[in-house]
CSV table of C-alpha atoms and ligand atoms in Angstrom, one decimal:
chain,number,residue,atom,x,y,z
A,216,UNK,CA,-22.5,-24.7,2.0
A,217,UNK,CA,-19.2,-25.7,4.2
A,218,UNK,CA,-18.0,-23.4,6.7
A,219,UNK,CA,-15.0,-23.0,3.9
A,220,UNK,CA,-17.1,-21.8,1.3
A,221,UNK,CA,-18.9,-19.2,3.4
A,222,UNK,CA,-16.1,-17.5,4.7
A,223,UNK,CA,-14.5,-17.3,1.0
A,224,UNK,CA,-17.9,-16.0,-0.4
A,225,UNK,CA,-18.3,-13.7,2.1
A,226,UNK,CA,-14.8,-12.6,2.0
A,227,UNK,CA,-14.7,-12.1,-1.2
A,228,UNK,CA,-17.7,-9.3,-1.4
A,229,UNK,CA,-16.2,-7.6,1.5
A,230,UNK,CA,-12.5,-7.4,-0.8
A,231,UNK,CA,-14.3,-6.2,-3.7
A,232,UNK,CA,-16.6,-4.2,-1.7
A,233,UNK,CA,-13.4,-2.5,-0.2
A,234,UNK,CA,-11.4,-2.7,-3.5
A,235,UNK,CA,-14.4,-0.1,-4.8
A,236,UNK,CA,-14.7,1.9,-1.6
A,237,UNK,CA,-11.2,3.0,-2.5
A,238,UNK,CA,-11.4,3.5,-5.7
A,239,UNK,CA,-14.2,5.8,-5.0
A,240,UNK,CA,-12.2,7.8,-2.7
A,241,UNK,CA,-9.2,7.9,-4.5
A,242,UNK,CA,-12.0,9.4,-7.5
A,243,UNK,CA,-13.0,12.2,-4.7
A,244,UNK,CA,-9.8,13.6,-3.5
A,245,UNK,CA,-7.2,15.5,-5.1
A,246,UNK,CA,-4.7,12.8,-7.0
A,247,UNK,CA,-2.1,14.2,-4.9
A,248,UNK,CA,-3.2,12.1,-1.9
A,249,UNK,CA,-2.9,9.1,-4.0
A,250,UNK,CA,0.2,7.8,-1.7
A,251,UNK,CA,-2.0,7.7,1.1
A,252,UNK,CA,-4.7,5.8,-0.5
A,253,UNK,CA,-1.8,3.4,-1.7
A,254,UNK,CA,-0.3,3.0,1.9
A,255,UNK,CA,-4.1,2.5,3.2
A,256,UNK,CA,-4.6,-0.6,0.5
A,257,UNK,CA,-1.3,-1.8,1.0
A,258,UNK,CA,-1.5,-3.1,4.7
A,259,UNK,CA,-5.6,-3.5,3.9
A,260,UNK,CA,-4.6,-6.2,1.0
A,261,UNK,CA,-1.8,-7.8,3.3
A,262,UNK,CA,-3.9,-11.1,3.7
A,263,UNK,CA,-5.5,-10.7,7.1
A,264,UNK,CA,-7.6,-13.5,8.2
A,265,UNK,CA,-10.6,-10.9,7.9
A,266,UNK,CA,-12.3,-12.5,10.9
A,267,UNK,CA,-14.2,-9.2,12.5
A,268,UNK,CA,-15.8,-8.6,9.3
A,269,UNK,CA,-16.7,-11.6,9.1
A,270,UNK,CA,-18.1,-11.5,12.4
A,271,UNK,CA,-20.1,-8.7,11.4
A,272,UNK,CA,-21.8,-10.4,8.0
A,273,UNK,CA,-22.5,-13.4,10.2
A,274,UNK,CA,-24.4,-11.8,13.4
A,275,UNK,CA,-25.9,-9.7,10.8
A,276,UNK,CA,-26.7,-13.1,8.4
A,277,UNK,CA,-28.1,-14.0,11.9
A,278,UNK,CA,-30.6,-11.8,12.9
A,279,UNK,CA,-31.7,-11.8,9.1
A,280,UNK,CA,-30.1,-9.1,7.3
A,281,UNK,CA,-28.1,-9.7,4.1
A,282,UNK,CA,-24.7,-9.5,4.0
A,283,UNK,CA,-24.5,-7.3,0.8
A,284,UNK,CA,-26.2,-4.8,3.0
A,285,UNK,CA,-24.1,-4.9,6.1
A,286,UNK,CA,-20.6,-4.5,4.0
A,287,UNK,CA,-20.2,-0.8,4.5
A,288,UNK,CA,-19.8,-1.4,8.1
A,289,UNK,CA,-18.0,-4.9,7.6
A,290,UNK,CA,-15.1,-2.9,5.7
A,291,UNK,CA,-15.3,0.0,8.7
A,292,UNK,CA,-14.4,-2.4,11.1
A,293,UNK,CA,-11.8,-4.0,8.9
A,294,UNK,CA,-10.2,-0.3,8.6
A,295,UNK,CA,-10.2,0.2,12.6
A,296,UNK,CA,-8.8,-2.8,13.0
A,297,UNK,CA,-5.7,-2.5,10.0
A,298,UNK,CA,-5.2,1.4,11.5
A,299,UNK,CA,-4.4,-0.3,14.9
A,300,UNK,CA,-1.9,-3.0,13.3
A,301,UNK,CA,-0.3,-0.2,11.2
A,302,UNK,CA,0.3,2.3,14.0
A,303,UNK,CA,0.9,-1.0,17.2
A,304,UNK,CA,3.6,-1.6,14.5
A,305,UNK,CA,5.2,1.5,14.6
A,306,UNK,CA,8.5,2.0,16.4
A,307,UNK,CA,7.1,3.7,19.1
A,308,UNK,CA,5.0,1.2,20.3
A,309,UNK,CA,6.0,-2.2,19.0
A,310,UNK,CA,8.3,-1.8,16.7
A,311,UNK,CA,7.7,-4.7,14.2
A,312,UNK,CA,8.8,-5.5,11.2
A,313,UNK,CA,6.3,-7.5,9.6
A,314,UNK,CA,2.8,-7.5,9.6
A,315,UNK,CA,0.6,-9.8,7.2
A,316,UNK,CA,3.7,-11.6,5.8
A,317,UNK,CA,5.5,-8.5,4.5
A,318,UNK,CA,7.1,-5.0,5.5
A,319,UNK,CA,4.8,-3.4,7.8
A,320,UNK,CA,3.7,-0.1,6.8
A,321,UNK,CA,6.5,2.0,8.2
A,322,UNK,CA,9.2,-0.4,6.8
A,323,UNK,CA,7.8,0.4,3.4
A,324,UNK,CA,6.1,3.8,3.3
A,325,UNK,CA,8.1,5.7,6.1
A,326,UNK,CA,7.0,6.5,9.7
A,327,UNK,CA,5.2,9.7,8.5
A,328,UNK,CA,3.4,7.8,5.8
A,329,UNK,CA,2.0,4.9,8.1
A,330,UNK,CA,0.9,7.2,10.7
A,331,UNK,CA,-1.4,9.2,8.7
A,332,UNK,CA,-2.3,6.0,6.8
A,333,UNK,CA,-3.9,4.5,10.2
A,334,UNK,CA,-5.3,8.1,10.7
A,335,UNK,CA,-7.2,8.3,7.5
A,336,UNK,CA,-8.3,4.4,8.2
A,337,UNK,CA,-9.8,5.2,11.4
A,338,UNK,CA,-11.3,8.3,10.0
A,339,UNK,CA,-12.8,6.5,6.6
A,340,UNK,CA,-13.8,3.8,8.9
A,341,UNK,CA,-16.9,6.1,9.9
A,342,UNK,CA,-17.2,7.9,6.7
A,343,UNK,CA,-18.3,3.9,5.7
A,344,UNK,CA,-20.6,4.0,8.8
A,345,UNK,CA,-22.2,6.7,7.1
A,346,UNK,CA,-22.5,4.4,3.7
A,347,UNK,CA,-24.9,2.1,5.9
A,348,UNK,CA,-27.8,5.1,4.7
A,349,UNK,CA,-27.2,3.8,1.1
A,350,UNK,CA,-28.3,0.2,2.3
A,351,UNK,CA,-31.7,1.7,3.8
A,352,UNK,CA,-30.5,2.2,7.3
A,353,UNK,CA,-32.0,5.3,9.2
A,354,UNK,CA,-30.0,8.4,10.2
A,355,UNK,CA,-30.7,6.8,14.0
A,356,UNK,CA,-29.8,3.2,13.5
A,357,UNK,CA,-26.3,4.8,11.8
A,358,UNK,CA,-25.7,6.7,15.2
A,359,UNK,CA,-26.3,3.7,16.5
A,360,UNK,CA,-23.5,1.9,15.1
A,361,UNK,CA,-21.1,5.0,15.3
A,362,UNK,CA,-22.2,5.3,19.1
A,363,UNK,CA,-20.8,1.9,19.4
A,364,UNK,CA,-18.1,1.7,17.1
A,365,UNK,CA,-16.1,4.9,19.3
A,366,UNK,CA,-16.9,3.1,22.8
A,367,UNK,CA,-15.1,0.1,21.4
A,368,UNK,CA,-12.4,1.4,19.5
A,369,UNK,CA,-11.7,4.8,21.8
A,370,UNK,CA,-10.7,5.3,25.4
A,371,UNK,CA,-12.7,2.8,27.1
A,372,UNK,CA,-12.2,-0.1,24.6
A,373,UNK,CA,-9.3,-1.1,21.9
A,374,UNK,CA,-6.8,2.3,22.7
A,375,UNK,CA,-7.8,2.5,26.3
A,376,UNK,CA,-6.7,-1.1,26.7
A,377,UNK,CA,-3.3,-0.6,24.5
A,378,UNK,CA,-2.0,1.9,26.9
A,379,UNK,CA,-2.2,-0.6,29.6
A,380,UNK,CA,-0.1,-3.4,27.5
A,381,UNK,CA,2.3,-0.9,26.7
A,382,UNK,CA,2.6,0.2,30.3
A,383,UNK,CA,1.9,-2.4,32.5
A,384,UNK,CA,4.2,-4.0,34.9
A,385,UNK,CA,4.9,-7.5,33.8
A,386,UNK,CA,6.7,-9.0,36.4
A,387,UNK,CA,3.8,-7.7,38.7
A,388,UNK,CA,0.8,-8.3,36.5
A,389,UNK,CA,-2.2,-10.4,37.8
A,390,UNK,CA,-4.3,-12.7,36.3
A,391,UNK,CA,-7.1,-9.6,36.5
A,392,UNK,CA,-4.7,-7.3,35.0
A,393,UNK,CA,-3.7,-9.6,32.1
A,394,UNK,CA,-7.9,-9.7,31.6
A,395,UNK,CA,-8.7,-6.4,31.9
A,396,UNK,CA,-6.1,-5.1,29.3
A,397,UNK,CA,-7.4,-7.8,26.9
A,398,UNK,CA,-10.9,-7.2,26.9
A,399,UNK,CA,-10.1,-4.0,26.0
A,400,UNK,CA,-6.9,-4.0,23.8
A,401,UNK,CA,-8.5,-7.4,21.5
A,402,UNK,CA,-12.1,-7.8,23.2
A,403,UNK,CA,-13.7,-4.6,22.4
A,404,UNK,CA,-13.2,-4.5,18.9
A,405,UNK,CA,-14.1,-8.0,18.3
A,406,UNK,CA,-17.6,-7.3,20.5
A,407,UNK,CA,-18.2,-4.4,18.1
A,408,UNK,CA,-17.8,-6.7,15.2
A,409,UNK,CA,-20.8,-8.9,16.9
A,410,UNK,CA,-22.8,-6.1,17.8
A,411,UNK,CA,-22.8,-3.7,14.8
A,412,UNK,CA,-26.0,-5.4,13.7
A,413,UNK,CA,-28.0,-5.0,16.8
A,414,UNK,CA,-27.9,-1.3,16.2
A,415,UNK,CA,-29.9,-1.6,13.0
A,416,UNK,CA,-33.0,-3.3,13.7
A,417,UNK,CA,-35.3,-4.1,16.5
A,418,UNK,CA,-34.2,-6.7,19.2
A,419,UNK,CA,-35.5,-7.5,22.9
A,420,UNK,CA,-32.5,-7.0,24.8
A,421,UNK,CA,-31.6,-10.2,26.3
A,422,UNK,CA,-31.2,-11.6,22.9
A,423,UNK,CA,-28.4,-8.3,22.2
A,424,UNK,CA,-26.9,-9.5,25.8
A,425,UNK,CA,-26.6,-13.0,24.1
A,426,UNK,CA,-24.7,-11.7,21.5
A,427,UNK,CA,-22.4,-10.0,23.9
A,428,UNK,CA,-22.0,-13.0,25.6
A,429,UNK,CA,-20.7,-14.6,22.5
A,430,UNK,CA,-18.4,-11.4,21.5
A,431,UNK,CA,-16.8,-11.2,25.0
A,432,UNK,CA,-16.2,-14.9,25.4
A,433,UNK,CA,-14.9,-15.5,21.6
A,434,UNK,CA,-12.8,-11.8,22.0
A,435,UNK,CA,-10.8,-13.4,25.1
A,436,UNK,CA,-10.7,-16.8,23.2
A,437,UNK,CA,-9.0,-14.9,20.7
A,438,UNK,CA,-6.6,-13.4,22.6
A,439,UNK,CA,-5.7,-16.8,24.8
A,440,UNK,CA,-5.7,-18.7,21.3
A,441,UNK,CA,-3.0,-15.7,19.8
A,442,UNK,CA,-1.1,-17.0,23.1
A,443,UNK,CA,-1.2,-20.4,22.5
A,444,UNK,CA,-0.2,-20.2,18.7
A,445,UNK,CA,3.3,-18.9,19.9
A,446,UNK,CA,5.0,-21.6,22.1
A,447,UNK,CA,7.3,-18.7,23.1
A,448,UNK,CA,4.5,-16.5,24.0
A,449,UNK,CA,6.4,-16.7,28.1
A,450,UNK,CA,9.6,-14.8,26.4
A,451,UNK,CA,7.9,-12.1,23.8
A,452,UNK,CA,9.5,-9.3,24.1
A,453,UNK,CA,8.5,-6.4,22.6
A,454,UNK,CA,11.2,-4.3,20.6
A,455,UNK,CA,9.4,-1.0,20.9
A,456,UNK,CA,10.5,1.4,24.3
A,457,UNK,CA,9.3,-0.8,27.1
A,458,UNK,CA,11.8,-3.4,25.4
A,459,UNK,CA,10.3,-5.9,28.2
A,460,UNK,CA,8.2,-9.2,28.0
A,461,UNK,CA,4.7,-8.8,27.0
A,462,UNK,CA,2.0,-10.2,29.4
A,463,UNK,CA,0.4,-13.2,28.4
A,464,UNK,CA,-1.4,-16.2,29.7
A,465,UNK,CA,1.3,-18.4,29.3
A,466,UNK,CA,3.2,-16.5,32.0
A,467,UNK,CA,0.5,-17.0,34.9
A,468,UNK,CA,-1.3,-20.0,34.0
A,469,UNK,CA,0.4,-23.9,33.1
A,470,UNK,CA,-0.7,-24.9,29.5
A,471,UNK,CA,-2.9,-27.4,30.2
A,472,UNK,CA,-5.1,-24.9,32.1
A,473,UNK,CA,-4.8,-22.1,29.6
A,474,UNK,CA,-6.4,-24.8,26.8
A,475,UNK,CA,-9.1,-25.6,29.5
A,476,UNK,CA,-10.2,-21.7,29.7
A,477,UNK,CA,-10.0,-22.0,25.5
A,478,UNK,CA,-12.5,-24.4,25.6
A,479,UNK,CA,-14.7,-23.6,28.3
A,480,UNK,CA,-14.7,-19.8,26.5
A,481,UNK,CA,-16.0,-21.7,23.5
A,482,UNK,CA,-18.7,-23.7,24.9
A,483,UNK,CA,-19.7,-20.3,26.3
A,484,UNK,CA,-20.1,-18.6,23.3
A,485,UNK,CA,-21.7,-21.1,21.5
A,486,UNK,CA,-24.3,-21.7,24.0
A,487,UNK,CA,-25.1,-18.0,24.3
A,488,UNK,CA,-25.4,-17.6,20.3
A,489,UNK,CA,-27.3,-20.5,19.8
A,490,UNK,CA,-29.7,-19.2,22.3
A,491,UNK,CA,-30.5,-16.5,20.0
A,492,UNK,CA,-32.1,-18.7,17.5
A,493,UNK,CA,-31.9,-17.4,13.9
A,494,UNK,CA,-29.2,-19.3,11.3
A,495,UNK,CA,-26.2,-18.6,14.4
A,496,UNK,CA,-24.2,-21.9,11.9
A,497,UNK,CA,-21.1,-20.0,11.0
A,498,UNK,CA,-21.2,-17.4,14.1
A,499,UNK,CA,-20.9,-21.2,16.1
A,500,UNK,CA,-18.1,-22.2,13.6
A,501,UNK,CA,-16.0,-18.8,13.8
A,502,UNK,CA,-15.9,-20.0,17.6
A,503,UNK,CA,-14.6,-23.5,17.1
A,504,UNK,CA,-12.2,-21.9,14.6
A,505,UNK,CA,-10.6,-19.5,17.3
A,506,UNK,CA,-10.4,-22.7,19.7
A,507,UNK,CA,-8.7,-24.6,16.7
A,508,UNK,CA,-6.8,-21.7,14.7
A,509,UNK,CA,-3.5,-22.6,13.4
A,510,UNK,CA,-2.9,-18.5,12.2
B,121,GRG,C1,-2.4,1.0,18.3
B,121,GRG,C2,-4.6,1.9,19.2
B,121,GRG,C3,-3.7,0.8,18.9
B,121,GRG,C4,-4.2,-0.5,19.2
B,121,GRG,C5,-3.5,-1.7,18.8
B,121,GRG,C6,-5.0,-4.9,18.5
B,121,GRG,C7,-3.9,-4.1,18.8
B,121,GRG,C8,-4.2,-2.8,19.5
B,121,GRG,C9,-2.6,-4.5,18.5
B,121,GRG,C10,-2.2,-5.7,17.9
B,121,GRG,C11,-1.2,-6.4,18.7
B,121,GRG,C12,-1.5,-7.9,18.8
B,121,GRG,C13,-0.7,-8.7,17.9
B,121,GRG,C14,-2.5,-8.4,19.5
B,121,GRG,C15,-2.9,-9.8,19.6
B,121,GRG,C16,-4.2,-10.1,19.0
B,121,GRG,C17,-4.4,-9.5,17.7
B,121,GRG,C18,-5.3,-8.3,17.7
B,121,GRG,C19,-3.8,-10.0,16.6
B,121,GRG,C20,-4.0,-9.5,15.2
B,121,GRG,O1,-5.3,-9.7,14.7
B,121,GRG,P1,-5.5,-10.9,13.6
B,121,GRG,O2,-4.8,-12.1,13.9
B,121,GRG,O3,-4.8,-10.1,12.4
B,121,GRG,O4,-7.0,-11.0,13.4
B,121,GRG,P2,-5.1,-10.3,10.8
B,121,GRG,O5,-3.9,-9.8,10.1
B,121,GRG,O6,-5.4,-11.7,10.5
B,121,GRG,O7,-6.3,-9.3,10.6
């Protein structure tokens, strides 16, 4: 199978896995919350590249579960992850128009409506957690996963590390600074994605550490290659209050050496995955893509 075909197969049981996961909860509640479940599918089917889900199914696919039974928390982190966009798109933080190639959420819904839409996101994310049980995990592997899934996404990972972007000092930001806010802000999240699976079965830790490795390096590869993809990135300004330059690489390092710290993230994460043993194909492809992306 090419790298193409997996991530379309895969993609497309995590789209009808979350096209049912609605359904079902828009079966469960009152029909009056309908708008909510609309506004919750409505930045979800936006065309996102998916790629921490897919993360997920392929650390999972890696250490030898199978991806049918690691969708529940796939879609969680998809949620988490859409919840952020919706509410970093909001005018109180970024203020953006467009997200996933139409209106963002509050463009179209309302403010009101696109706040509570990332709310009930975030919150379904771990009623999905719970869905993991359905698929034969134990109550303790599924704390597991929750245990880690609030580290990353909470105070100390993905919202920890957006109140520093949105209150850092640009003009005065180090190299450090830029780092530490986006291993937190874009890193944690995507580590999550990698580790999900290690919660549910048995692993010697240095082998968990190795996927670490891998999340951390491809988490700031992300970042650097989000960077890269706008040759602007030095005059980004953000439209929400700050109404200053966001920080990015391209402001403290020249280009050549900002592609050189790309690559030499890649080699690191493929080297540490690969060390894992185990079918870590794909997991190595996601890498290259992030080094390569053109979205
Ligand atoms: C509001 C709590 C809170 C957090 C927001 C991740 C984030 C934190 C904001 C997004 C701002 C941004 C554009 C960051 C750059 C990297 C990034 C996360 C891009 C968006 O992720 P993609 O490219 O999006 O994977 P798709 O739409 O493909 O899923």
């Amino acid at each position: 199978m090419t790298f193409e075909d997996y991530c379309e197969s895969r993609i497309a049981q995590l789209n009808a896995y979350i096209d049912s996961s609605l359904k079902k909860t828009s079966d469960s509640v009152s029909q009056r919350f309908g708008p909510l479940i609309e506004a919750m599918r409505y930045t979800l089917d936006g065309g996102g590249k998916r790629l921490r889900p897919l993360l997920t199914i392929a650390s999972a696919e890696s250490l030898g579960i199978e991806s049918e039974r690691i969708l529940p928390a796939a879609c969680a982190i998809e949620f988490i992850h859409t919840y952020s966009l919706i509410h970093d798109d909001l005018p109180a933080l970024d203020d953006d128009d467009i997200r996933r190639g139409k209106p963002s959420s509050h463009k179209h819904f309302g403010e009101a409506v696109a706040l509570l839409a990332g709310d009930a996101l975030l919150t379904e994310a771990f009623h999905q957690v719970l869905a993991l049980q359905e698929k034969g995990f134990n109550p303790s592997q599924v704390l597991g996963v929750i245990q880690l899934l609030s580290t990353h996404a909470g105070v100390g990972g993905m919202v920890g590390g957006q109140l520093l972007d949105v209150t850092v000092n640009v003009p005065n930001c180090t190299l450090p600074e830029l780092e530490f806010i986006h291993i937190h802000k874009t890193g944690a999240l995507i580590v999550a994605s990698v580790l999900i699976p290690t919660k549910l079965l048995p692993l010697e830790e240095e082998k968990i550490q190795r996927v670490r490795r891998y999340g951390e390096a491809i988490g700031l590869a992300f970042q650097i290659s989000d960077d890269l993809l706008d040759s602007k990135a030095e005059i980004r300004y953000s439209r929400g209050p700050r109404k200053k330059p966001k920080p990015s690489y391209l402001r403290m390092m020249d280009p050549k050496e900002v592609r050189e710290k790309l690559e030499t993230l890649t080699e690191t994460a493929k080297h540490s995955i690969q060390m894992c043993g185990g079918n870590t194909g794909p997991l190595t492809q996601i890498a290259d893509y992030i080094r390569m992306r053109k979205k």
